[in-house]
Short mmCIF file of C-alpha atoms and ligand atoms in Angstrom, two decimals:
data_model
loop_
_atom_site.label_atom_id
_atom_site.label_comp_id
_atom_site.label_asym_id
_atom_site.label_seq_id
_atom_site.Cartn_x
_atom_site.Cartn_y
_atom_site.Cartn_z
CA MET O 1 110.94 60.38 -255.37
CA ARG O 2 114.24 59.10 -257.50
CA LEU O 3 116.90 57.44 -255.49
CA GLY O 4 119.30 59.71 -256.57
CA CYS O 5 118.48 62.57 -254.24
CA ARG O 6 116.83 60.41 -251.56
CA TYR O 7 119.53 58.13 -250.89
CA ALA O 8 122.51 59.81 -248.92
CA LEU O 9 119.85 61.51 -246.71
CA ALA O 10 118.30 58.11 -245.70
CA MET O 11 121.33 56.19 -244.67
CA SER O 12 120.96 55.53 -241.12
CA ASP O 13 123.77 54.57 -238.96
CA ILE O 14 123.18 50.72 -239.46
CA ASP O 15 122.86 51.45 -242.97
CA ARG O 16 126.36 52.82 -243.10
CA ARG O 17 127.68 50.32 -241.09
CA THR O 18 126.34 47.62 -243.47
CA PHE O 19 127.63 49.82 -246.50
CA LEU O 20 131.06 49.96 -245.07
CA ALA O 21 131.00 46.69 -243.92
CA ALA O 22 130.29 45.36 -247.44
CA GLY O 23 133.26 47.36 -248.48
CA ALA O 24 130.62 49.50 -250.95
CA THR O 25 131.80 52.69 -252.67
CA ALA O 26 129.66 55.10 -250.43
CA ALA O 27 131.06 57.97 -252.20
CA VAL O 28 129.78 56.88 -255.63
CA PRO O 29 126.77 58.91 -256.75
CA LEU O 30 123.92 56.84 -257.95
CA MET O 31 122.37 57.49 -261.32
CA LEU O 32 120.15 54.73 -261.77
CA LYS O 33 118.35 55.37 -264.93
CA SER O 34 121.59 54.55 -266.97
CA THR O 35 124.79 52.69 -266.04
CA PRO O 36 126.51 55.06 -263.97
CA ALA O 37 129.96 56.90 -265.50
CA SER O 38 131.82 55.80 -262.36
CA ALA O 39 130.43 52.14 -262.82
CA ALA O 40 131.30 52.34 -266.45
CA THR O 41 134.92 53.43 -265.58
CA THR O 42 135.31 50.56 -263.07
CA ARG O 43 133.04 47.96 -264.83
CA GLY O 44 134.45 44.84 -263.89
CA ASP O 45 136.85 45.89 -261.64
CA TRP O 46 135.84 43.75 -258.77
CA ARG O 47 136.53 40.59 -260.69
CA ARG O 48 140.37 41.85 -260.87
CA GLU O 49 140.59 42.87 -257.36
CA ALA O 50 141.91 40.43 -254.69
CA ARG O 51 138.81 38.56 -253.86
CA ARG O 52 137.58 38.32 -250.49
CA ALA O 53 135.55 35.24 -251.16
CA GLY O 54 133.45 33.00 -249.01
CA PRO O 55 132.12 31.59 -246.81
CA VAL O 56 129.13 34.32 -246.67
CA VAL O 57 125.63 33.61 -246.53
CA ILE O 58 122.45 36.05 -247.13
CA SER O 59 119.03 35.26 -246.44
CA SER O 60 115.97 37.28 -246.24
CA GLY O 61 114.76 38.88 -242.72
CA ASN O 62 113.36 35.59 -241.32
CA GLY O 63 116.55 33.59 -242.32
CA LEU O 64 118.56 33.92 -238.78
CA PRO O 65 118.43 30.03 -238.41
CA ALA O 66 118.90 29.66 -242.12
CA VAL O 67 122.31 31.74 -242.61
CA THR O 68 123.48 29.94 -239.24
CA ARG O 69 122.71 26.35 -240.53
CA ALA O 70 123.85 27.12 -244.08
CA MET O 71 127.40 28.46 -242.72
CA GLU O 72 127.90 25.56 -240.71
CA GLU O 73 127.35 23.39 -244.04
CA LEU O 74 129.72 25.46 -245.77
CA GLN O 75 132.30 25.17 -243.06
CA ARG O 76 131.99 21.59 -243.25
CA GLY O 77 132.60 21.72 -246.86
CA ALA O 78 128.95 21.43 -248.38
CA ASP O 79 128.12 22.49 -251.68
CA PRO O 80 126.71 26.01 -251.43
CA VAL O 81 123.30 24.68 -253.16
CA ASP O 82 123.30 22.12 -250.49
CA ALA O 83 123.97 24.60 -247.75
CA VAL O 84 121.17 26.79 -248.54
CA VAL O 85 118.70 24.03 -248.77
CA ALA O 86 119.78 22.63 -245.37
CA GLY O 87 119.15 26.22 -244.00
CA VAL O 88 116.05 26.78 -245.55
CA THR O 89 114.59 23.49 -244.51
CA LEU O 90 114.67 24.76 -240.94
CA VAL O 91 112.45 27.54 -241.76
CA GLU O 92 110.08 25.45 -243.83
CA ASP O 93 109.95 23.10 -240.99
CA ASP O 94 108.86 25.67 -238.33
CA PRO O 95 105.15 26.21 -238.08
CA GLY O 96 105.73 29.88 -236.36
CA ASP O 97 106.74 30.90 -239.87
CA MET O 98 103.44 31.26 -241.79
CA SER O 99 104.99 32.12 -245.12
CA VAL O 100 106.89 29.10 -245.90
CA GLY O 101 106.28 25.15 -245.91
CA TYR O 102 104.58 23.46 -242.98
CA GLY O 103 102.42 26.27 -241.06
CA GLY O 104 102.23 28.30 -244.30
CA LEU O 105 99.07 30.50 -244.95
CA PRO O 106 96.99 28.57 -247.47
CA ASN O 107 95.34 29.62 -250.71
CA GLU O 108 91.62 30.98 -250.98
CA ALA O 109 90.34 27.25 -250.72
CA GLY O 110 92.28 26.55 -247.28
CA VAL O 111 95.06 24.51 -249.21
CA VAL O 112 98.90 24.96 -248.43
CA GLN O 113 100.43 25.28 -252.17
CA LEU O 114 104.04 25.75 -251.80
CA ASP O 115 106.73 27.25 -254.69
CA ALA O 116 110.37 26.68 -254.64
CA SER O 117 113.46 27.08 -256.66
CA VAL O 118 117.27 26.34 -256.48
CA MET O 119 120.35 27.12 -258.60
CA HIS O 120 123.67 25.80 -258.32
CA GLY O 121 126.20 28.19 -259.68
CA PRO O 122 129.27 25.56 -260.95
CA SER O 123 127.06 23.66 -262.96
CA HIS O 124 124.55 26.62 -264.00
CA LYS O 125 121.62 24.20 -263.05
CA ALA O 126 118.48 25.10 -261.77
CA GLY O 127 115.16 23.22 -260.33
CA ALA O 128 111.89 24.21 -259.11
CA VAL O 129 108.48 23.36 -258.09
CA ALA O 130 105.34 25.25 -257.92
CA ALA O 131 101.87 24.74 -256.50
CA ILE O 132 103.08 21.56 -254.87
CA GLU O 133 100.78 20.49 -251.97
CA ASN O 134 101.13 18.13 -248.86
CA ILE O 135 105.08 18.23 -249.05
CA ARG O 136 106.68 20.25 -246.42
CA ASN O 137 110.13 20.79 -247.98
CA PRO O 138 109.45 21.77 -251.60
CA ALA O 139 113.25 23.19 -251.57
CA GLN O 140 114.69 19.75 -251.25
CA VAL O 141 112.17 18.54 -254.02
CA ALA O 142 113.32 21.28 -256.24
CA LEU O 143 116.95 20.09 -255.75
CA ARG O 144 115.95 16.78 -256.61
CA VAL O 145 114.54 18.46 -260.03
CA MET O 146 117.54 19.92 -260.51
CA ARG O 147 119.60 16.86 -259.85
CA ARG O 148 117.46 13.93 -260.87
CA THR O 149 115.64 15.10 -264.07
CA ASP O 150 116.58 16.87 -267.41
CA HIS O 151 113.76 19.54 -266.39
CA VAL O 152 113.93 22.91 -264.81
CA LEU O 153 110.33 23.15 -263.38
CA ILE O 154 107.45 20.72 -262.15
CA VAL O 155 104.25 21.95 -261.17
CA GLY O 156 101.12 20.73 -259.09
CA ALA O 157 100.10 17.30 -259.28
CA GLY O 158 103.32 16.35 -261.17
CA ALA O 159 105.17 17.92 -258.57
CA LEU O 160 103.79 16.08 -255.90
CA ALA O 161 103.89 12.72 -257.91
CA PHE O 162 107.73 13.41 -258.40
CA ALA O 163 108.18 14.22 -254.68
CA LYS O 164 106.47 10.97 -253.77
CA ALA O 165 108.61 8.96 -256.31
CA HIS O 166 111.57 10.24 -254.51
CA GLY O 167 110.33 9.06 -250.92
CA PHE O 168 109.12 12.52 -249.82
CA LYS O 169 105.96 11.71 -247.55
CA GLU O 170 102.77 13.59 -247.81
CA GLU O 171 101.26 15.20 -244.89
CA ASN O 172 98.63 17.93 -243.91
CA LEU O 173 100.69 21.32 -243.90
CA LEU O 174 97.66 23.33 -242.81
CA THR O 175 98.18 24.14 -238.99
CA GLU O 176 95.39 25.09 -236.69
CA ARG O 177 96.48 28.55 -236.51
CA ALA O 178 96.80 28.75 -240.38
CA ARG O 179 93.23 27.16 -240.99
CA GLU O 180 91.61 29.75 -238.26
CA ALA O 181 93.30 32.88 -239.89
CA TRP O 182 92.00 31.59 -243.57
CA LEU O 183 88.77 30.70 -241.94
CA LYS O 184 88.27 34.25 -240.74
CA TRP O 185 89.47 35.67 -243.90
CA LYS O 186 86.79 33.45 -245.76
CA GLU O 187 84.05 34.62 -243.40
CA ASN O 188 84.78 38.13 -244.25
CA LEU O 189 85.39 37.58 -247.83
CA ASN O 190 83.74 40.55 -249.74
CA THR O 191 85.09 42.33 -252.56
CA ASP O 192 88.73 42.21 -251.33
CA ASP O 193 89.74 38.94 -252.96
CA ASP O 194 91.95 38.60 -255.85
CA TRP O 195 89.59 38.38 -258.25
CA LEU O 196 89.01 41.95 -259.55
CA ASN O 197 86.53 43.32 -262.12
CA GLU O 198 87.40 46.19 -264.22
CA GLU O 199 86.66 48.78 -261.64
CA GLN O 200 88.26 47.19 -258.89
CA HIS O 201 91.36 47.10 -261.08
CA LEU O 202 91.60 50.78 -260.90
CA GLU O 203 90.84 51.11 -257.12
CA ARG O 204 93.05 50.89 -254.18
CA ASP O 205 94.17 47.69 -253.14
CA ALA O 206 92.29 47.23 -249.48
CA ARG O 207 93.33 43.57 -249.00
CA ALA O 208 96.12 44.62 -246.36
CA GLU O 209 93.88 46.75 -244.57
CA MET O 210 90.85 44.19 -244.36
CA ALA O 211 93.34 41.92 -242.78
CA GLU O 212 94.58 44.30 -240.55
CA GLN O 213 91.20 45.13 -239.32
CA LEU O 214 90.59 41.32 -238.86
CA GLY O 215 93.45 40.95 -236.81
CA ILE O 216 94.73 37.90 -239.12
CA PRO O 217 97.95 37.43 -240.78
CA TRP O 218 98.20 38.46 -244.53
CA HIS O 219 101.28 38.95 -246.51
CA TYR O 220 103.81 37.82 -249.08
CA GLY O 221 106.44 36.23 -247.43
CA THR O 222 109.14 33.85 -248.45
CA ILE O 223 112.91 32.91 -247.48
CA HIS O 224 115.50 33.57 -249.79
CA CYS O 225 118.80 32.25 -249.19
CA ALA O 226 122.18 32.11 -251.09
CA ALA O 227 125.85 31.20 -249.98
CA LEU O 228 129.16 31.67 -251.37
CA SER O 229 131.54 28.97 -250.58
CA SER O 230 135.39 29.53 -249.55
CA ALA O 231 136.13 27.97 -253.19
CA GLY O 232 134.23 30.92 -254.72
CA ASP O 233 131.07 28.83 -255.83
CA VAL O 234 127.79 30.27 -255.60
CA GLY O 235 123.98 28.62 -254.92
CA ALA O 236 120.92 30.04 -254.08
CA CYS O 237 117.23 29.10 -253.03
CA THR O 238 113.97 30.38 -252.73
CA THR O 239 111.13 28.88 -251.22
CA THR O 240 107.53 30.22 -249.99
CA SER O 241 103.68 29.40 -249.36
CA GLY O 242 103.37 32.78 -251.55
CA LEU O 243 100.67 35.32 -251.16
CA SER O 244 98.17 34.48 -248.40
CA TYR O 245 94.60 33.30 -249.68
CA LYS O 246 95.81 33.55 -253.43
CA ILE O 247 93.63 32.10 -256.27
CA PRO O 248 94.33 28.32 -256.21
CA GLY O 249 97.16 27.54 -258.70
CA ARG O 250 98.57 31.14 -258.55
CA VAL O 251 102.47 30.80 -258.88
CA GLY O 252 104.52 33.66 -257.57
CA ASP O 253 108.34 34.52 -258.47
CA SER O 254 110.04 32.19 -255.99
CA PRO O 255 109.88 29.08 -258.31
CA ILE O 256 110.48 31.40 -261.53
CA VAL O 257 114.41 30.97 -262.11
CA GLY O 258 115.53 34.64 -262.80
CA ALA O 259 112.69 36.15 -260.65
CA GLY O 260 112.60 34.55 -257.41
CA MET O 261 116.57 33.81 -257.44
CA PHE O 262 119.47 33.48 -259.94
CA VAL O 263 122.83 32.69 -260.20
CA ASP O 264 125.59 33.38 -262.08
CA ASN O 265 128.92 31.35 -260.79
CA GLU O 266 130.90 34.26 -262.39
CA VAL O 267 129.13 37.11 -261.00
CA GLY O 268 126.75 36.08 -257.90
CA ALA O 269 123.56 35.58 -256.73
CA ALA O 270 120.40 37.37 -256.29
CA GLY O 271 116.81 36.86 -254.94
CA ALA O 272 113.62 38.61 -254.06
CA THR O 273 110.86 38.49 -251.66
CA GLY O 274 107.72 40.40 -251.51
CA ARG O 275 104.96 41.07 -254.33
CA GLY O 276 105.81 38.27 -256.80
CA GLU O 277 104.15 39.59 -259.64
CA ALA O 278 106.14 42.75 -259.81
CA VAL O 279 109.45 40.39 -259.62
CA ILE O 280 107.95 38.15 -262.45
CA GLN O 281 107.39 41.13 -264.24
CA SER O 282 111.09 42.50 -263.88
CA CYS O 283 112.78 39.43 -263.99
CA GLY O 284 114.16 40.98 -260.52
CA ALA O 285 116.95 38.19 -259.74
CA PHE O 286 118.27 37.85 -263.18
CA GLN O 287 118.25 41.78 -263.74
CA THR O 288 120.05 42.16 -260.47
CA VAL O 289 122.71 39.81 -261.20
CA GLN O 290 123.17 41.69 -264.65
CA HIS O 291 123.55 45.05 -262.77
CA MET O 292 126.10 43.45 -260.69
CA ALA O 293 127.94 41.95 -263.82
CA ALA O 294 127.80 45.36 -265.32
CA GLY O 295 129.90 46.78 -262.21
CA LEU O 296 127.41 47.87 -259.71
CA GLU O 297 127.67 47.21 -255.86
CA PRO O 298 125.47 44.29 -254.82
CA ARG O 299 122.92 47.00 -252.80
CA GLU O 300 123.21 49.27 -255.64
CA ALA O 301 122.36 46.42 -258.11
CA CYS O 302 119.47 45.84 -255.88
CA LEU O 303 118.31 49.50 -256.11
CA LYS O 304 118.48 49.78 -259.63
CA THR O 305 116.21 46.53 -260.07
CA LEU O 306 113.59 48.15 -257.43
CA GLN O 307 113.45 51.41 -259.42
CA TRP O 308 112.93 49.63 -262.84
CA ILE O 309 109.93 48.13 -261.02
CA ALA O 310 108.76 51.58 -259.81
CA ASP O 311 109.22 52.72 -263.12
CA HIS O 312 107.13 49.89 -264.78
CA THR O 313 104.36 49.60 -262.07
CA LYS O 314 101.19 51.59 -264.09
CA ARG O 315 98.29 49.68 -262.44
CA ARG O 316 96.61 52.70 -260.47
CA SER O 317 95.51 50.36 -257.69
CA LEU O 318 99.30 49.71 -257.22
CA LEU O 319 100.37 53.12 -257.05
CA THR O 320 100.17 55.77 -254.15
CA GLY O 321 98.56 59.14 -254.57
CA ALA O 322 102.53 60.27 -255.07
CA GLY O 323 102.70 57.55 -257.97
CA ARG O 324 104.94 55.38 -256.18
CA PRO O 325 104.49 51.59 -255.64
CA ASN O 326 102.31 50.66 -252.44
CA PHE O 327 103.84 47.35 -252.13
CA ASN O 328 106.92 46.31 -250.96
CA VAL O 329 109.57 43.98 -252.61
CA THR O 330 113.03 43.23 -251.19
CA MET O 331 115.90 42.46 -253.03
CA TYR O 332 119.11 40.38 -251.96
CA ALA O 333 122.50 40.21 -253.56
CA LEU O 334 125.75 38.26 -253.07
CA ARG O 335 128.53 38.80 -255.30
CA LYS O 336 131.40 36.23 -256.10
CA ASP O 337 133.99 38.54 -254.40
CA GLY O 338 132.11 38.08 -250.92
CA LYS O 339 130.20 41.54 -250.78
CA TRP O 340 126.69 41.64 -250.28
CA GLY O 341 123.71 43.90 -250.03
CA SER O 342 120.05 44.35 -249.91
CA ALA O 343 117.34 46.99 -250.69
CA CYS O 344 113.64 47.25 -250.59
CA MET O 345 110.89 49.08 -252.35
CA LEU O 346 109.43 50.55 -248.81
CA PRO O 347 110.90 51.00 -245.46
CA GLY O 348 110.47 47.66 -243.66
CA GLY O 349 112.51 45.30 -245.39
CA SER O 350 115.37 43.22 -243.66
CA PHE O 351 117.82 40.60 -244.22
CA THR O 352 120.14 38.35 -242.60
CA LEU O 353 123.94 37.49 -242.97
CA HIS O 354 126.46 35.20 -241.82
CA ASP O 355 130.06 36.34 -242.65
CA GLY O 356 131.55 33.27 -240.90
CA THR O 357 131.94 34.64 -237.78
CA GLU O 358 128.44 35.70 -236.99
CA ALA O 359 124.90 35.81 -237.84
CA LYS O 360 123.10 39.21 -237.82
CA ARG O 361 119.92 40.84 -239.03
CA LEU O 362 120.50 43.98 -240.73
CA ARG O 363 118.03 46.65 -242.43
CA SER O 364 117.51 46.64 -246.25
CA THR O 365 118.08 50.04 -247.91
CA PRO O 366 114.53 51.52 -248.83
CA LEU O 367 114.25 53.14 -252.30
CA PHE O 368 111.41 54.97 -251.17
CA GLU O 369 111.20 56.70 -247.61
N1 LIG W 401 107.39 36.55 -253.58
C1 LIG W 401 106.34 35.63 -252.84
C2 LIG W 401 105.33 35.59 -253.82
O1 LIG W 401 105.01 36.61 -254.38
C3 LIG W 401 105.86 35.80 -251.67
C4 LIG W 401 107.00 36.99 -250.82
O2 LIG W 401 108.07 36.81 -251.05
O3 LIG W 401 106.10 37.58 -249.74
O4 LIG W 401 104.97 34.53 -253.74
#
């Protein structure tokens, strides 16, 4: 189902409140296959309007502590990229969040491999690490890559060596809870791993179902966080342990600049969580920022990217019988004028927000019901 017909009907009260709070133009019909005429006439208008700038912080649904901490940092005058890294560090350190940092679910070999990226609006610099092991705060390492090297992305053993050179301590990131979940997964491994033969490629993806039957966690899971300072500067970060039980060395969208997060200091920031392969193949965060630059409100920009992903998902195992994606992706967007929004492919996505007065968790708008 295309967004245009589903959209108005699907708005719940919370969506409406979110929409109005974000100052979005709710009456504007969406025509996602092309630039809406309404957007064309208002293109760039938000840049000329009086700015209701930051501080504002947006994060994924697991980011309540992150937005709170990042806002404290912003209010103390911190740079937005330092603020978001301080925020996500709390979640990386939390063994209860099995999607990020310490306590994250491991790869197929039982090793926790982490990915993270950061981007700083004013300098338009980015830094990232991928498949880094034994370092619980990859977002902080990504920040060092950005600030202390001429590179953007360092992976694997090189990333670990770089982190150690900068004084990060190696430690075992596999908690007992994560190890037990992985062991159960491994003991029950059959054809439901990530290695596909040509036939399986065409079948339904049964991994989530298998995990549910076993009663163990299996997920895509990540924290994205973006901030707008009161000076109007933007910073963003995405950090993750990635897809559970992934093939060793698999890298998702989170450390890929333009996929898992992107910042244009003239426009705003965007980020993604969920099926990283889909986000990489759509340049999801970059695309979302471009949609905002073209005049779309943040939430509409997220929805347009998700529609693009849906339109370009061809593999049968990733589609429902109705031909819609069977996986979730949630997009988050924060515009330079302080407006924000989030949307998800399927119901269930959520995001957190701090507008300078309170931190709250809100429902992302689903593209498909
Ligand atoms: N996007 C992450 C990845 O694919 C996982 C997630 O956000 O759930 O590695």
